[in-house]
């Protein structure tokens, strides 16, 4: 199943690469010129077996103090704004997608296209680093996140950014 999952991640990258995503393992990142980065992460289910593999999609928006990103391998959990993207966002019920011996990867990718469109729309709420910071500070970004945005690390980072202006 690991080989089939790896093949799936390669095929997914063929879809995401024209949009500017770089692939590293199960992470697909875009690095914006203003220092705002985006990530799509495929999280494998810890209960996967040799005969089936489930995964879900986690997404996030990441930035650092400066425009130049020093942590080029940031993870979804490093992001200031994070969300699990699943079919519930589209009115469905599925949180995990399944790959097994019967899975047609092309059909699975086709099934994921509406979710990928949703993810790009979600990222559209954060078009620039400055606008993202403004949404964090005015509290409007919280509605897009599954986690608390204004945690201590984000607060410290925003104080550093404010101090350098």
mmCIF file of C-alpha atoms in Angstrom:
data_model
loop_
_atom_site.group_PDB
_atom_site.id
_atom_site.type_symbol
_atom_site.label_atom_id
_atom_site.label_comp_id
_atom_site.label_asym_id
_atom_site.label_seq_id
_atom_site.Cartn_x
_atom_site.Cartn_y
_atom_site.Cartn_z
ATOM 1 C CA UNK A 1 0.000 0.000 0.000
ATOM 2 C CA UNK A 2 2.923 2.346 0.606
ATOM 3 C CA UNK A 3 3.875 2.207 -3.076
ATOM 4 C CA UNK A 4 0.319 2.929 -4.169
ATOM 5 C CA UNK A 5 0.132 5.864 -1.751
ATOM 6 C CA UNK A 6 3.457 7.201 -3.082
ATOM 7 C CA UNK A 7 2.139 6.896 -6.618
ATOM 8 C CA UNK A 8 -0.938 8.839 -5.526
ATOM 9 C CA UNK A 9 1.217 11.629 -4.035
ATOM 10 C CA UNK A 10 3.172 11.886 -7.306
ATOM 11 C CA UNK A 11 -0.053 12.130 -9.316
ATOM 12 C CA UNK A 12 -1.416 14.735 -6.914
ATOM 13 C CA UNK A 13 1.758 16.753 -7.414
ATOM 14 C CA UNK A 14 1.142 16.702 -11.165
ATOM 15 C CA UNK A 15 -2.085 18.588 -10.427
ATOM 16 C CA UNK A 16 -0.582 20.962 -7.848
ATOM 17 C CA UNK A 17 2.756 21.737 -9.539
ATOM 18 C CA UNK A 18 1.264 24.055 -12.201
ATOM 19 C CA UNK A 19 -0.257 26.065 -9.338
ATOM 20 C CA UNK A 20 3.227 26.605 -7.891
ATOM 21 C CA UNK A 21 3.361 23.903 -5.222
ATOM 22 C CA UNK A 22 6.628 22.195 -4.358
ATOM 23 C CA UNK A 23 6.440 18.632 -3.087
ATOM 24 C CA UNK A 24 8.397 17.226 -0.181
ATOM 25 C CA UNK A 25 7.139 13.850 1.010
ATOM 26 C CA UNK A 26 3.466 14.331 1.889
ATOM 27 C CA UNK A 27 3.723 18.144 2.005
ATOM 28 C CA UNK A 28 2.984 20.528 -0.849
ATOM 29 C CA UNK A 29 4.127 24.114 -0.255
ATOM 30 C CA UNK A 30 3.952 27.475 -1.993
ATOM 31 C CA UNK A 31 6.364 30.224 -0.946
ATOM 32 C CA UNK A 32 4.980 33.700 -1.615
ATOM 33 C CA UNK A 33 7.267 36.587 -2.553
ATOM 34 C CA UNK A 34 6.073 38.549 0.501
ATOM 35 C CA UNK A 35 6.865 35.662 2.868
ATOM 36 C CA UNK A 36 3.349 34.227 3.109
ATOM 37 C CA UNK A 37 3.454 30.479 2.565
ATOM 38 C CA UNK A 38 0.773 27.848 2.120
ATOM 39 C CA UNK A 39 0.840 24.131 2.737
ATOM 40 C CA UNK A 40 -1.299 21.140 1.899
ATOM 41 C CA UNK A 41 -0.406 18.122 4.022
ATOM 42 C CA UNK A 42 -1.584 14.542 3.549
ATOM 43 C CA UNK A 43 -1.913 12.959 6.963
ATOM 44 C CA UNK A 44 -1.984 9.181 6.978
ATOM 45 C CA UNK A 45 -4.251 7.429 9.447
ATOM 46 C CA UNK A 46 -2.276 5.816 12.239
ATOM 47 C CA UNK A 47 -4.424 2.674 11.884
ATOM 48 C CA UNK A 48 -3.366 2.020 8.275
ATOM 49 C CA UNK A 49 -2.412 -1.525 7.372
ATOM 50 C CA UNK A 50 -0.607 -3.304 4.568
ATOM 51 C CA UNK A 51 -3.925 -3.671 2.702
ATOM 52 C CA UNK A 52 -5.501 -0.235 3.115
ATOM 53 C CA UNK A 53 -4.358 3.327 3.625
ATOM 54 C CA UNK A 54 -6.527 6.220 4.748
ATOM 55 C CA UNK A 55 -5.479 9.855 4.594
ATOM 56 C CA UNK A 56 -6.915 13.278 5.266
ATOM 57 C CA UNK A 57 -5.899 16.766 4.149
ATOM 58 C CA UNK A 58 -4.564 19.451 6.470
ATOM 59 C CA UNK A 59 -3.920 22.970 5.216
ATOM 60 C CA UNK A 60 -2.229 25.999 6.667
ATOM 61 C CA UNK A 61 -0.865 29.495 6.185
ATOM 62 C CA UNK A 62 2.629 30.244 7.477
ATOM 63 C CA UNK A 63 4.844 33.296 7.753
ATOM 64 C CA UNK A 64 7.892 34.486 9.606
ATOM 65 C CA UNK A 65 9.132 37.896 10.714
ATOM 66 C CA UNK A 66 10.954 38.628 7.447
ATOM 67 C CA UNK A 67 9.946 38.005 3.848
ATOM 68 C CA UNK A 68 12.724 35.446 3.474
ATOM 69 C CA UNK A 69 11.558 32.135 4.930
ATOM 70 C CA UNK A 70 14.274 30.426 6.952
ATOM 71 C CA UNK A 71 12.216 27.341 7.846
ATOM 72 C CA UNK A 72 11.754 26.022 4.280
ATOM 73 C CA UNK A 73 10.499 22.704 5.683
ATOM 74 C CA UNK A 74 7.779 24.129 7.901
ATOM 75 C CA UNK A 75 5.007 21.689 8.715
ATOM 76 C CA UNK A 76 1.266 22.226 8.794
ATOM 77 C CA UNK A 77 1.369 22.308 12.593
ATOM 78 C CA UNK A 78 3.872 25.223 12.415
ATOM 79 C CA UNK A 79 1.322 27.384 10.617
ATOM 80 C CA UNK A 80 -0.360 30.360 12.246
ATOM 81 C CA UNK A 81 -3.698 29.440 10.622
ATOM 82 C CA UNK A 82 -4.577 25.746 10.239
ATOM 83 C CA UNK A 83 -7.504 23.664 9.111
ATOM 84 C CA UNK A 84 -8.439 20.102 8.275
ATOM 85 C CA UNK A 85 -10.021 20.174 4.829
ATOM 86 C CA UNK A 86 -12.475 17.363 4.219
ATOM 87 C CA UNK A 87 -15.787 16.666 2.538
ATOM 88 C CA UNK A 88 -17.681 18.112 5.495
ATOM 89 C CA UNK A 89 -16.577 21.517 4.155
ATOM 90 C CA UNK A 90 -18.454 20.666 0.956
ATOM 91 C CA UNK A 91 -21.582 19.305 2.647
ATOM 92 C CA UNK A 92 -20.402 15.693 2.687
ATOM 93 C CA UNK A 93 -19.515 13.394 5.525
ATOM 94 C CA UNK A 94 -16.103 11.972 4.631
ATOM 95 C CA UNK A 95 -13.112 13.011 6.693
ATOM 96 C CA UNK A 96 -10.696 10.339 5.427
ATOM 97 C CA UNK A 97 -10.053 9.042 1.909
ATOM 98 C CA UNK A 98 -9.242 5.374 1.359
ATOM 99 C CA UNK A 99 -6.652 3.747 -0.869
ATOM 100 C CA UNK A 100 -6.720 -0.024 -1.160
ATOM 101 C CA UNK A 101 -6.088 -2.601 -3.873
ATOM 102 C CA UNK A 102 -9.392 -1.729 -5.580
ATOM 103 C CA UNK A 103 -8.753 2.026 -5.642
ATOM 104 C CA UNK A 104 -8.452 3.602 -9.070
ATOM 105 C CA UNK A 105 -6.070 6.493 -8.417
ATOM 106 C CA UNK A 106 -7.366 8.537 -11.352
ATOM 107 C CA UNK A 107 -10.902 8.274 -9.972
ATOM 108 C CA UNK A 108 -9.680 9.222 -6.510
ATOM 109 C CA UNK A 109 -7.922 12.287 -7.903
ATOM 110 C CA UNK A 110 -11.099 13.217 -9.777
ATOM 111 C CA UNK A 111 -13.048 12.831 -6.525
ATOM 112 C CA UNK A 112 -10.569 15.175 -4.799
ATOM 113 C CA UNK A 113 -10.802 17.991 -7.367
ATOM 114 C CA UNK A 114 -13.718 19.781 -5.626
ATOM 115 C CA UNK A 115 -11.753 19.628 -2.370
ATOM 116 C CA UNK A 116 -8.671 21.081 -4.071
ATOM 117 C CA UNK A 117 -10.830 23.922 -5.434
ATOM 118 C CA UNK A 118 -12.173 24.487 -1.912
ATOM 119 C CA UNK A 119 -8.616 24.597 -0.550
ATOM 120 C CA UNK A 120 -7.586 27.208 -3.119
ATOM 121 C CA UNK A 121 -10.665 29.272 -2.187
ATOM 122 C CA UNK A 122 -9.727 28.937 1.491
ATOM 123 C CA UNK A 123 -6.204 30.135 0.739
ATOM 124 C CA UNK A 124 -7.815 33.063 -1.101
ATOM 125 C CA UNK A 125 -8.919 34.469 2.263
ATOM 126 C CA UNK A 126 -5.221 35.114 2.910
ATOM 127 C CA UNK A 127 -3.930 36.805 -0.273
ATOM 128 C CA UNK A 128 -0.890 38.476 1.296
ATOM 129 C CA UNK A 129 1.152 38.476 4.465
ATOM 130 C CA UNK A 130 -0.037 41.978 5.409
ATOM 131 C CA UNK A 131 -3.707 41.109 4.899
ATOM 132 C CA UNK A 132 -3.274 37.874 6.843
ATOM 133 C CA UNK A 133 -1.706 39.718 9.767
ATOM 134 C CA UNK A 134 -4.516 42.298 9.658
ATOM 135 C CA UNK A 135 -7.116 39.493 9.789
ATOM 136 C CA UNK A 136 -5.327 37.876 12.712
ATOM 137 C CA UNK A 137 -5.220 41.181 14.595
ATOM 138 C CA UNK A 138 -8.873 42.080 13.949
ATOM 139 C CA UNK A 139 -9.991 38.546 14.848
ATOM 140 C CA UNK A 140 -11.600 37.724 11.493
ATOM 141 C CA UNK A 141 -9.038 35.021 10.622
ATOM 142 C CA UNK A 142 -10.214 32.811 13.481
ATOM 143 C CA UNK A 143 -13.359 31.786 11.587
ATOM 144 C CA UNK A 144 -11.175 30.005 9.021
ATOM 145 C CA UNK A 145 -9.066 28.032 11.494
ATOM 146 C CA UNK A 146 -9.631 24.830 13.428
ATOM 147 C CA UNK A 147 -7.090 25.911 16.034
ATOM 148 C CA UNK A 148 -6.584 28.987 18.187
ATOM 149 C CA UNK A 149 -4.724 31.510 16.039
ATOM 150 C CA UNK A 150 -3.628 34.019 18.643
ATOM 151 C CA UNK A 151 -1.528 31.604 20.659
ATOM 152 C CA UNK A 152 1.667 32.688 22.362
ATOM 153 C CA UNK A 153 4.005 31.968 19.405
ATOM 154 C CA UNK A 154 1.875 34.023 17.005
ATOM 155 C CA UNK A 155 1.612 36.857 19.539
ATOM 156 C CA UNK A 156 5.419 36.952 19.901
ATOM 157 C CA UNK A 157 5.927 36.853 16.128
ATOM 158 C CA UNK A 158 3.497 39.742 15.571
ATOM 159 C CA UNK A 159 5.255 41.752 18.281
ATOM 160 C CA UNK A 160 8.601 41.144 16.502
ATOM 161 C CA UNK A 161 7.106 42.207 13.176
ATOM 162 C CA UNK A 162 5.593 45.347 14.730
ATOM 163 C CA UNK A 163 8.934 46.185 16.359
ATOM 164 C CA UNK A 164 10.760 46.011 13.012
ATOM 165 C CA UNK A 165 8.416 48.439 11.201
#
